[in-house]
Short mmCIF file of C-alpha atoms and ligand atoms in Angstrom, two decimals:
data_model
loop_
_atom_site.label_atom_id
_atom_site.label_comp_id
_atom_site.label_asym_id
_atom_site.label_seq_id
_atom_site.Cartn_x
_atom_site.Cartn_y
_atom_site.Cartn_z
CA MET A 1 68.84 128.03 124.56
CA LYS A 2 72.36 128.46 122.91
CA THR A 3 74.41 131.40 122.78
CA ILE A 4 73.14 133.81 120.10
CA ILE A 5 76.39 134.22 117.89
CA GLU A 6 77.41 136.99 115.76
CA PRO A 7 75.49 136.19 112.41
CA PHE A 8 78.63 136.98 110.21
CA LYS A 9 82.13 135.75 109.90
CA ILE A 10 84.81 138.37 109.73
CA LYS A 11 86.66 138.81 106.17
CA SER A 12 88.44 142.12 106.72
CA VAL A 13 89.66 143.45 109.93
CA GLU A 14 90.80 147.04 111.53
CA PRO A 15 93.47 146.96 114.05
CA ILE A 16 92.78 148.63 117.45
CA ASN A 17 95.61 150.88 118.86
CA PHE A 18 96.04 150.04 122.51
CA THR A 19 96.97 153.02 124.75
CA THR A 20 97.95 153.09 128.51
CA ARG A 21 96.25 154.61 131.16
CA GLU A 22 99.35 157.40 131.47
CA GLU A 23 98.69 158.04 127.63
CA ARG A 24 95.19 158.26 127.76
CA GLU A 25 95.54 160.70 131.05
CA ASN A 26 97.50 163.08 128.71
CA ILE A 27 95.10 162.73 125.81
CA LEU A 28 92.12 163.33 128.13
CA ILE A 29 94.12 167.02 129.28
CA GLU A 30 95.15 167.82 125.64
CA ALA A 31 91.46 167.31 124.59
CA GLY A 32 89.67 169.33 127.28
CA TYR A 33 88.08 166.17 128.73
CA ASN A 34 85.91 166.35 125.63
CA PRO A 35 85.52 163.19 123.84
CA PHE A 36 84.72 164.65 120.43
CA MET A 37 88.42 166.15 120.56
CA ILE A 38 90.20 162.86 120.83
CA LYS A 39 91.48 161.23 117.87
CA SER A 40 89.89 157.95 116.80
CA GLU A 41 93.35 156.29 116.65
CA ASP A 42 93.25 157.05 120.72
CA ILE A 43 90.26 155.13 121.09
CA ILE A 44 90.11 151.25 122.19
CA ILE A 45 86.27 150.92 121.88
CA ASP A 46 84.41 153.92 120.19
CA LEU A 47 80.67 154.28 121.19
CA LEU A 48 80.32 157.96 120.23
CA THR A 49 77.52 156.96 117.94
CA ASP A 50 76.16 154.21 115.61
CA SER A 51 75.80 156.55 112.60
CA GLY A 52 77.79 155.60 109.59
CA THR A 53 79.84 153.59 111.74
CA SER A 54 78.55 149.94 110.45
CA ALA A 55 80.76 147.38 108.86
CA MET A 56 79.53 146.83 105.40
CA SER A 57 79.02 143.28 104.09
CA ALA A 58 80.82 141.51 101.18
CA LYS A 59 77.76 142.10 99.26
CA GLN A 60 77.65 145.68 99.91
CA TRP A 61 81.40 145.95 98.82
CA ALA A 62 80.54 144.06 95.92
CA GLY A 63 77.84 146.66 95.11
CA ILE A 64 80.31 149.46 95.57
CA MET A 65 82.55 148.05 92.63
CA ASP A 66 79.33 147.52 90.91
CA GLY A 67 78.00 151.04 91.13
CA ASP A 68 77.04 152.82 88.08
CA GLU A 69 78.05 156.57 88.06
CA SER A 70 76.12 157.99 85.39
CA TYR A 71 75.23 161.63 86.17
CA ALA A 72 71.26 160.74 85.09
CA GLY A 73 69.30 157.69 85.02
CA SER A 74 72.05 155.46 86.92
CA LYS A 75 71.04 151.88 87.26
CA SER A 76 72.14 152.06 90.94
CA PHE A 77 69.34 154.49 91.61
CA PHE A 78 66.76 152.50 90.10
CA ARG A 79 67.92 149.50 92.31
CA PHE A 80 67.60 151.89 95.26
CA GLU A 81 64.22 153.27 94.41
CA SER A 82 62.79 149.78 94.04
CA LYS A 83 64.17 148.82 97.37
CA VAL A 84 63.17 151.98 99.17
CA LYS A 85 59.55 151.66 97.41
CA GLU A 86 59.16 147.92 98.49
CA ILE A 87 59.71 148.69 101.74
CA THR A 88 58.38 152.25 102.18
CA GLY A 89 55.34 151.82 99.90
CA LYS A 90 55.38 155.65 99.16
CA LYS A 91 55.71 156.97 95.31
CA PHE A 92 58.39 159.39 95.33
CA ILE A 93 61.74 158.58 96.35
CA ILE A 94 64.46 161.26 96.84
CA PRO A 95 68.23 160.33 97.66
CA THR A 96 70.19 162.76 100.07
CA HIS A 97 73.69 162.59 101.43
CA GLN A 98 72.54 161.95 104.90
CA GLY A 99 69.33 162.32 107.14
CA ARG A 100 69.83 165.97 108.17
CA ALA A 101 69.76 167.03 104.27
CA ALA A 102 66.33 165.20 103.73
CA GLU A 103 65.38 167.23 106.97
CA LYS A 104 66.66 170.70 105.61
CA ILE A 105 64.87 170.06 102.06
CA LEU A 106 61.25 168.88 103.76
CA PHE A 107 61.29 171.75 106.44
CA SER A 108 62.51 174.26 104.20
CA ILE A 109 59.31 173.82 101.84
CA LEU A 110 56.85 173.22 104.75
CA GLY A 111 58.57 175.59 107.97
CA GLY A 112 58.62 178.96 108.48
CA PRO A 113 57.52 181.65 111.32
CA GLY A 114 54.10 180.64 112.51
CA LYS A 115 54.54 176.89 112.02
CA TYR A 116 54.64 173.87 114.55
CA PHE A 117 55.86 170.48 114.14
CA PRO A 118 55.14 167.81 117.02
CA ASN A 119 57.04 164.83 117.21
CA ASN A 120 57.51 161.98 119.88
CA SER A 121 61.18 163.38 120.44
CA HIS A 122 63.01 165.54 117.92
CA PHE A 123 66.43 164.67 117.26
CA ASP A 124 68.89 167.70 117.28
CA THR A 125 69.30 168.17 113.79
CA THR A 126 65.42 167.60 112.99
CA ARG A 127 64.97 170.40 115.90
CA ALA A 128 67.58 172.42 114.29
CA ASN A 129 66.19 172.31 111.01
CA ILE A 130 62.86 173.31 111.99
CA GLU A 131 64.03 176.10 114.33
CA PHE A 132 66.35 177.51 111.63
CA THR A 133 63.18 178.06 109.07
CA GLY A 134 61.35 180.00 112.30
CA ALA A 135 59.11 177.52 112.96
CA GLU A 136 58.93 175.64 116.35
CA ALA A 137 59.65 172.12 117.20
CA TYR A 138 57.58 170.09 120.19
CA ASP A 139 58.29 166.88 121.84
CA LEU A 140 55.09 164.94 122.97
CA LEU A 141 56.68 162.00 124.62
CA THR A 142 54.42 159.72 126.47
CA GLU A 143 54.86 160.20 130.39
CA VAL A 144 56.80 156.80 130.83
CA GLY A 145 59.61 157.65 128.46
CA LYS A 146 60.62 160.48 130.69
CA HIS A 147 61.71 158.29 133.51
CA PRO A 148 64.68 156.32 133.14
CA GLU A 149 64.14 153.74 135.68
CA ILE A 150 60.73 152.51 134.87
CA ARG A 151 60.41 149.57 132.44
CA ALA A 152 57.90 149.57 129.89
CA ASP A 153 57.45 148.05 126.55
CA PHE A 154 57.14 151.34 124.00
CA LYS A 155 58.61 153.92 125.80
CA GLY A 156 59.06 155.96 122.41
CA ASN A 157 55.48 156.54 122.10
CA MET A 158 53.71 159.87 121.44
CA ASP A 159 51.33 161.14 124.13
CA VAL A 160 48.26 160.98 121.87
CA GLU A 161 45.95 163.42 124.15
CA ALA A 162 48.63 165.66 124.38
CA LEU A 163 48.83 165.69 120.43
CA GLU A 164 45.26 166.33 120.10
CA LYS A 165 45.18 169.12 122.64
CA PHE A 166 48.49 170.43 120.83
CA ILE A 167 46.81 170.44 117.40
CA LYS A 168 43.54 172.18 118.99
CA GLU A 169 45.85 174.73 120.63
CA LYS A 170 48.06 175.87 117.68
CA GLY A 171 45.23 175.39 115.05
CA SER A 172 45.76 172.28 112.40
CA GLU A 173 46.47 175.06 109.41
CA ASN A 174 49.64 175.85 111.38
CA ILE A 175 51.19 172.24 111.77
CA PRO A 176 52.17 171.17 108.30
CA LEU A 177 52.85 167.87 109.22
CA VAL A 178 53.15 165.18 112.28
CA MET A 179 56.34 163.44 112.91
CA LEU A 180 57.36 160.06 114.78
CA THR A 181 60.71 159.31 115.40
CA VAL A 182 61.17 155.25 115.14
CA THR A 183 63.15 154.37 117.38
CA ASN A 184 63.46 157.13 119.48
CA ASN A 185 66.82 158.32 120.00
CA SER A 186 66.75 161.15 122.21
CA GLY A 187 64.41 158.95 124.44
CA GLY A 188 66.84 156.09 124.79
CA GLY A 189 66.58 154.06 121.55
CA GLN A 190 63.09 153.01 122.86
CA PRO A 191 60.49 151.67 120.48
CA VAL A 192 57.27 153.12 119.28
CA SER A 193 53.97 150.78 119.05
CA MET A 194 52.34 149.80 116.04
CA GLN A 195 49.13 150.53 118.08
CA ASN A 196 50.68 154.22 118.94
CA ILE A 197 51.33 154.76 115.14
CA LYS A 198 47.75 153.73 114.18
CA GLU A 199 46.57 156.30 117.09
CA VAL A 200 48.70 159.02 116.07
CA ARG A 201 47.49 158.27 112.05
CA LYS A 202 43.80 158.33 113.54
CA VAL A 203 44.36 161.97 115.18
CA CYS A 204 46.25 163.18 112.06
CA ASP A 205 43.16 161.95 109.68
CA LYS A 206 40.87 163.68 112.09
CA TYR A 207 42.53 167.09 111.30
CA GLY A 208 43.54 166.39 108.01
CA LEU A 209 47.24 166.40 109.05
CA PRO A 210 50.12 164.52 107.11
CA LEU A 211 52.25 162.16 109.07
CA PHE A 212 56.05 161.43 108.41
CA LEU A 213 58.36 159.07 109.96
CA ASP A 214 61.95 159.97 111.02
CA ALA A 215 62.96 156.40 109.86
CA CYS A 216 66.52 156.16 110.71
CA ARG A 217 66.04 153.03 112.94
CA PHE A 218 62.86 151.56 111.42
CA ALA A 219 64.17 147.90 111.40
CA GLU A 220 65.23 147.84 115.07
CA ASN A 221 61.58 149.62 115.98
CA ALA A 222 59.98 146.90 113.99
CA TYR A 223 61.73 143.97 115.26
CA PHE A 224 60.80 145.39 118.91
CA ILE A 225 57.22 145.10 117.53
CA LYS A 226 57.60 141.53 116.65
CA LEU A 227 59.08 140.80 120.33
CA ARG A 228 56.61 142.74 122.42
CA GLU A 229 53.30 143.60 120.45
CA LYS A 230 50.52 141.31 120.55
CA GLY A 231 49.68 139.94 117.38
CA TYR A 232 53.01 140.54 115.65
CA GLU A 233 54.78 137.52 116.86
CA ASN A 234 54.36 135.55 113.73
CA LYS A 235 54.65 138.21 111.08
CA SER A 236 58.19 139.07 109.49
CA VAL A 237 59.96 142.24 110.44
CA LYS A 238 59.51 143.33 106.79
CA GLU A 239 55.81 143.06 106.80
CA ILE A 240 55.74 145.00 110.10
CA ALA A 241 58.09 147.48 108.95
CA GLN A 242 55.71 147.63 105.71
CA GLU A 243 52.96 148.40 107.97
CA MET A 244 54.46 150.84 109.93
CA PHE A 245 55.15 152.92 106.81
CA SER A 246 51.73 152.32 105.67
CA TYR A 247 50.36 154.63 108.29
CA ALA A 248 52.58 157.09 106.96
CA ASP A 249 52.57 159.81 104.40
CA GLY A 250 55.92 160.08 103.98
CA ALA A 251 59.44 159.69 105.74
CA THR A 252 62.81 160.94 106.15
CA MET A 253 65.87 158.74 106.67
CA SER A 254 69.59 158.63 107.51
CA ALA A 255 70.81 155.38 105.85
CA LYS A 256 73.78 155.73 108.01
CA LYS A 257 71.81 153.70 110.47
CA ASP A 258 69.45 150.86 109.57
CA ALA A 259 70.69 150.96 105.93
CA LEU A 260 74.18 149.78 107.13
CA VAL A 261 76.23 152.09 105.14
CA ASN A 262 78.74 154.82 105.94
CA ILE A 263 76.82 157.84 104.23
CA GLY A 264 73.43 158.31 102.70
CA GLY A 265 69.81 159.06 103.30
CA PHE A 266 66.60 159.60 101.51
CA LEU A 267 63.00 161.44 101.61
CA ALA A 268 60.23 159.64 100.85
CA MET A 269 56.72 160.81 100.21
CA ASN A 270 53.23 160.16 98.24
CA ASP A 271 52.48 163.77 97.77
CA GLU A 272 53.36 164.70 94.12
CA THR A 273 53.63 168.33 94.55
CA LEU A 274 55.63 168.34 97.57
CA ALA A 275 57.79 165.90 95.88
CA MET A 276 58.41 168.05 93.02
CA ASN A 277 59.33 170.85 95.29
CA ALA A 278 61.63 168.69 97.09
CA ARG A 279 63.23 167.80 93.75
CA ASN A 280 63.73 171.21 92.64
CA LEU A 281 65.68 172.11 96.09
CA LEU A 282 67.54 169.11 96.04
CA ILE A 283 69.00 170.01 92.75
CA VAL A 284 70.14 173.15 94.01
CA THR A 285 71.66 171.84 97.36
CA GLU A 286 72.28 167.93 97.03
CA GLY A 287 72.49 167.09 93.16
CA PHE A 288 70.34 165.56 90.32
CA PRO A 289 67.29 163.39 91.45
CA THR A 290 68.91 160.00 90.45
CA TYR A 291 72.10 160.72 92.84
CA GLY A 292 71.14 163.61 95.20
CA GLY A 293 74.53 164.00 96.85
CA LEU A 294 76.06 160.42 97.01
CA ALA A 295 77.66 158.53 94.33
CA GLY A 296 76.10 155.53 92.61
CA ARG A 297 78.05 153.15 94.49
CA ASP A 298 76.44 154.62 97.65
CA LEU A 299 73.13 153.86 96.47
CA GLU A 300 73.80 150.43 95.62
CA ALA A 301 75.22 149.66 99.05
CA ILE A 302 72.00 150.99 100.66
CA ALA A 303 69.91 148.76 98.42
CA GLN A 304 72.03 145.73 99.85
CA GLY A 305 72.20 147.30 103.32
CA LEU A 306 68.22 147.81 103.34
CA GLU A 307 67.78 144.02 102.45
CA GLU A 308 70.08 142.93 105.08
CA VAL A 309 68.98 145.14 107.74
CA LEU A 310 65.45 143.23 107.80
CA GLN A 311 66.96 139.63 108.12
CA GLU A 312 65.86 138.30 111.38
CA SER A 313 69.27 136.66 112.32
CA TYR A 314 70.85 140.07 111.93
CA LEU A 315 68.12 141.81 114.35
CA GLN A 316 68.01 139.16 116.73
CA TYR A 317 71.74 139.58 117.49
CA ARG A 318 71.40 143.51 117.29
CA ILE A 319 69.01 143.55 119.78
CA LYS A 320 69.87 140.75 121.76
CA SER A 321 73.67 141.95 122.01
CA THR A 322 72.89 145.60 123.26
CA GLU A 323 70.32 143.73 125.66
CA TYR A 324 73.28 141.65 126.91
CA LEU A 325 75.39 144.73 127.66
CA GLY A 326 72.54 146.47 129.34
CA ASN A 327 71.76 143.19 131.74
CA LYS A 328 75.39 142.74 132.49
CA LEU A 329 75.70 146.46 133.90
CA LEU A 330 72.12 145.93 135.47
CA ASP A 331 73.22 142.66 137.46
CA ALA A 332 76.67 144.55 138.62
CA GLY A 333 73.83 147.38 139.96
CA VAL A 334 74.69 150.10 137.36
CA PRO A 335 71.74 152.41 137.01
CA ILE A 336 70.88 152.67 133.20
CA LEU A 337 68.05 153.83 131.43
CA GLU A 338 65.68 150.85 131.17
CA PRO A 339 64.61 148.79 129.30
CA PRO A 340 67.84 148.64 127.15
CA GLY A 341 67.23 150.57 123.81
CA GLY A 342 67.75 149.15 120.29
CA HIS A 343 71.09 150.93 119.26
CA ALA A 344 72.37 152.05 122.53
CA ILE A 345 72.58 151.78 126.31
CA TYR A 346 72.17 155.07 128.37
CA LEU A 347 73.88 155.26 132.01
CA ASP A 348 71.60 157.22 134.10
CA ALA A 349 74.30 159.69 135.40
CA LYS A 350 71.77 161.11 137.97
CA ARG A 351 71.67 157.88 140.07
CA PHE A 352 75.31 156.93 138.77
CA THR A 353 76.96 160.01 140.50
CA PRO A 354 74.24 161.36 142.67
CA ASP A 355 76.64 163.67 144.64
CA ILE A 356 77.71 165.65 141.25
CA PRO A 357 75.17 168.36 140.75
CA PRO A 358 73.71 169.09 137.12
CA HIS A 359 75.84 172.38 136.66
CA GLN A 360 78.96 170.39 137.60
CA PHE A 361 78.31 167.70 134.33
CA PRO A 362 77.90 164.53 136.03
CA GLY A 363 77.62 162.79 132.46
CA GLN A 364 80.91 164.39 131.57
CA SER A 365 82.71 163.38 134.50
CA ILE A 366 81.48 159.44 133.67
CA VAL A 367 82.68 159.90 130.01
CA ALA A 368 86.05 161.18 130.71
CA ALA A 369 86.38 158.20 133.28
CA LEU A 370 85.25 155.76 130.92
CA TYR A 371 88.07 156.78 128.61
CA LEU A 372 90.71 156.77 131.17
CA GLU A 373 89.67 153.57 132.30
CA GLY A 374 89.59 151.27 129.26
CA GLY A 375 89.85 153.95 126.25
CA VAL A 376 86.15 153.66 125.69
CA ARG A 377 84.39 156.75 124.12
CA SER A 378 81.02 157.48 124.92
CA VAL A 379 78.82 160.86 124.80
CA GLU A 380 77.41 162.78 127.32
CA ILE A 381 73.50 163.55 126.88
CA GLY A 382 72.57 165.87 129.76
CA SER A 383 73.48 169.53 131.07
CA VAL A 384 76.76 169.82 128.62
CA MET A 385 74.45 169.28 125.57
CA PHE A 386 70.93 170.89 126.83
CA GLY A 387 71.70 172.77 129.80
CA LYS A 388 70.78 176.23 129.36
CA THR A 389 71.53 179.53 131.51
CA ASP A 390 68.75 182.01 132.46
CA LYS A 391 70.06 185.20 131.04
CA ALA A 392 68.02 187.41 133.37
CA THR A 393 68.86 185.50 136.34
CA GLY A 394 72.13 183.73 135.59
CA GLU A 395 70.72 180.79 136.68
CA PHE A 396 71.66 177.03 135.43
CA ILE A 397 68.83 175.24 133.73
CA PRO A 398 69.38 171.59 133.61
CA PRO A 399 67.64 169.21 131.20
CA PRO A 400 65.40 166.65 133.04
CA MET A 401 67.62 163.85 132.20
CA GLU A 402 71.59 163.51 132.49
CA LEU A 403 72.46 160.30 130.52
CA VAL A 404 75.75 158.97 128.82
CA ARG A 405 74.97 157.27 125.58
CA LEU A 406 77.08 154.09 124.66
CA ALA A 407 76.10 153.74 120.76
CA ILE A 408 76.84 150.26 119.51
CA PRO A 409 78.02 150.40 115.73
CA ARG A 410 76.45 147.71 113.66
CA ARG A 411 78.25 144.58 112.99
CA VAL A 412 81.59 146.09 114.40
CA TYR A 413 82.20 145.06 117.70
CA THR A 414 82.26 141.00 119.17
CA GLN A 415 80.94 139.41 122.40
CA SER A 416 84.50 139.75 123.95
CA HIS A 417 84.75 143.51 123.13
CA ILE A 418 81.11 143.72 124.51
CA ASP A 419 82.37 142.02 127.73
CA TYR A 420 85.35 144.25 127.96
CA LEU A 421 83.23 147.26 127.89
CA ALA A 422 81.12 146.12 130.71
CA GLU A 423 84.42 145.66 132.84
CA VAL A 424 85.26 149.03 132.12
CA ILE A 425 81.87 150.56 133.19
CA ILE A 426 81.84 148.20 136.00
CA GLU A 427 85.07 149.20 137.41
CA VAL A 428 84.40 153.01 136.80
CA TYR A 429 81.21 152.30 138.80
CA LYS A 430 82.99 150.66 141.82
CA LYS A 431 85.18 154.03 141.80
CA ARG A 432 82.21 156.07 141.57
CA ASP A 433 83.00 158.01 144.74
CA LYS A 434 86.18 159.27 143.43
CA LEU A 435 84.54 160.87 140.44
CA LYS A 436 84.77 164.71 140.31
CA GLY A 437 82.61 167.38 138.60
CA PHE A 438 83.71 169.57 135.93
CA GLU A 439 83.69 173.16 134.76
CA ILE A 440 83.55 174.58 131.24
CA VAL A 441 86.77 176.50 130.48
CA TYR A 442 85.80 177.18 126.71
CA GLU A 443 82.39 177.10 124.84
CA ALA A 444 81.09 178.15 121.57
CA PRO A 445 78.00 180.00 121.44
CA MET A 446 75.84 177.12 119.51
CA LEU A 447 76.25 173.40 120.01
CA ARG A 448 78.66 173.89 122.67
CA HIS A 449 79.20 170.17 123.31
CA PHE A 450 81.25 169.43 120.36
CA THR A 451 83.90 171.76 121.11
CA ALA A 452 83.75 172.93 124.58
CA LYS A 453 86.99 172.43 126.90
CA PHE A 454 86.65 171.38 130.51
CA LYS A 455 88.63 171.29 133.87
CA PRO A 456 88.04 168.84 136.98
CA ILE A 457 86.92 170.77 140.03
CA ASP A 458 89.27 170.09 142.97
N1 F0G B 1 67.06 161.40 113.18
C1 F0G B 1 67.71 160.83 114.15
C2 F0G B 1 66.75 160.01 115.19
C3 F0G B 1 68.79 160.59 114.48
O1 F0G B 1 69.51 159.83 115.21
C4 F0G B 1 69.84 161.37 113.45
C5 F0G B 1 71.18 161.12 113.32
C6 F0G B 1 69.49 162.05 112.25
C7 F0G B 1 67.79 162.26 112.35
C8 F0G B 1 70.18 162.88 111.35
O2 F0G B 1 70.94 161.69 110.56
O3 F0G B 1 73.32 162.10 110.70
O4 F0G B 1 72.37 161.22 108.75
O5 F0G B 1 71.94 163.61 109.05
N2 F0G B 1 71.68 160.60 114.64
C9 F0G B 1 73.29 160.39 114.83
C10 F0G B 1 73.36 160.25 116.11
C11 F0G B 1 74.03 161.46 114.44
O6 F0G B 1 74.33 159.88 116.70
O7 F0G B 1 72.32 159.61 116.86
P1 F0G B 1 72.09 161.96 109.84
#
């Protein structure tokens, strides 16, 4: 087998600003060791997120020029709508400015006190939009998905038995919908199998509940099904994606991921009353239903991106290049969440720096070290993001996993960037005994990870 090469040539480039180790030392101190506080021009490889960071194609840029900016009835909307309908098979397509805007509209209508929303794993914004209405969000991830060191094909699956138990406990009348996040971002970018989607659908049918997909990374999920699930090896990824959506009544989408654009999203559904209510809210909060918080040109770019993301040469490159990084790290003994996910590699901080206890933020220590070593920006997904302090006892309650996410922007970095990245991570791993724990010197009352300031503990 020959090297899998990037399935594109580069027409437009963005220079990287190289910093020295000494400069990075000062930048880290100024940023309070928080990667969100570092200016992007001071980053060499930016893996903070795969969201809105994709490189667009020449055809997408052409679409930007061709965008119809009419307030109502824009031709760009109809192109967008027809592409989303073709993939999702849903009757009503509502554009939003990004994924969380679709969530906000959906849960404003269906949420409220006394309502419960199960998911394999809610993403933070999904959970926040549910909880903001007074409803409760529950993660029902399959057991194997909770163990970073275990390799399995579909660690993003929902625990179907737990779902049925949950519905019986809470009462189906209190559950407005069941959600499946494909791929499961909070659980390591792991895919959900078609079998699991079908089983969840069956339970939903039994209790008369709608099923929605959080479809941000639907194409990556569909490609994993093609690679790993029996019976799908000869189907096209588009057919697989269409089948995934066929079991759902609707979807929320952040186009900033698998539509290969820098901004955008949508809400798709079959229920006419729900769509009418959603459009009414859309007009108040986002915009008229044929642009929904976006410019006409953005809708063109999304339509074109949805076409390109399902090309198998693209998906092969995408999934294999993430795996390439994962395998390089595993070969060097670096502990990662296994197997490699679709959009990101997650370092397992608990095994990387076993001597730093959760309340001293082992993940944050690795994040800082990666920046210092090579100007790499990553993000902690562990005790900084999800750790809580018991109000009564003052005791620190860590989340189950301490991870560092290295999210890979789509079509942005080449194999030599990834080789450099692996060298940086492996170097930090070799010096892991020197890593220090951190303490927080400032934190905001909510979502502290964005603005917190830290200090190394001597
Ligand atoms: N759902 C999932 C699974 C996501 O990963 C995200 C965003 C959203 C919903 C919200 O979409 O950002 O367009 O409003 N994830 C980004 C990330 C921010 O870095 O993982 P959005």
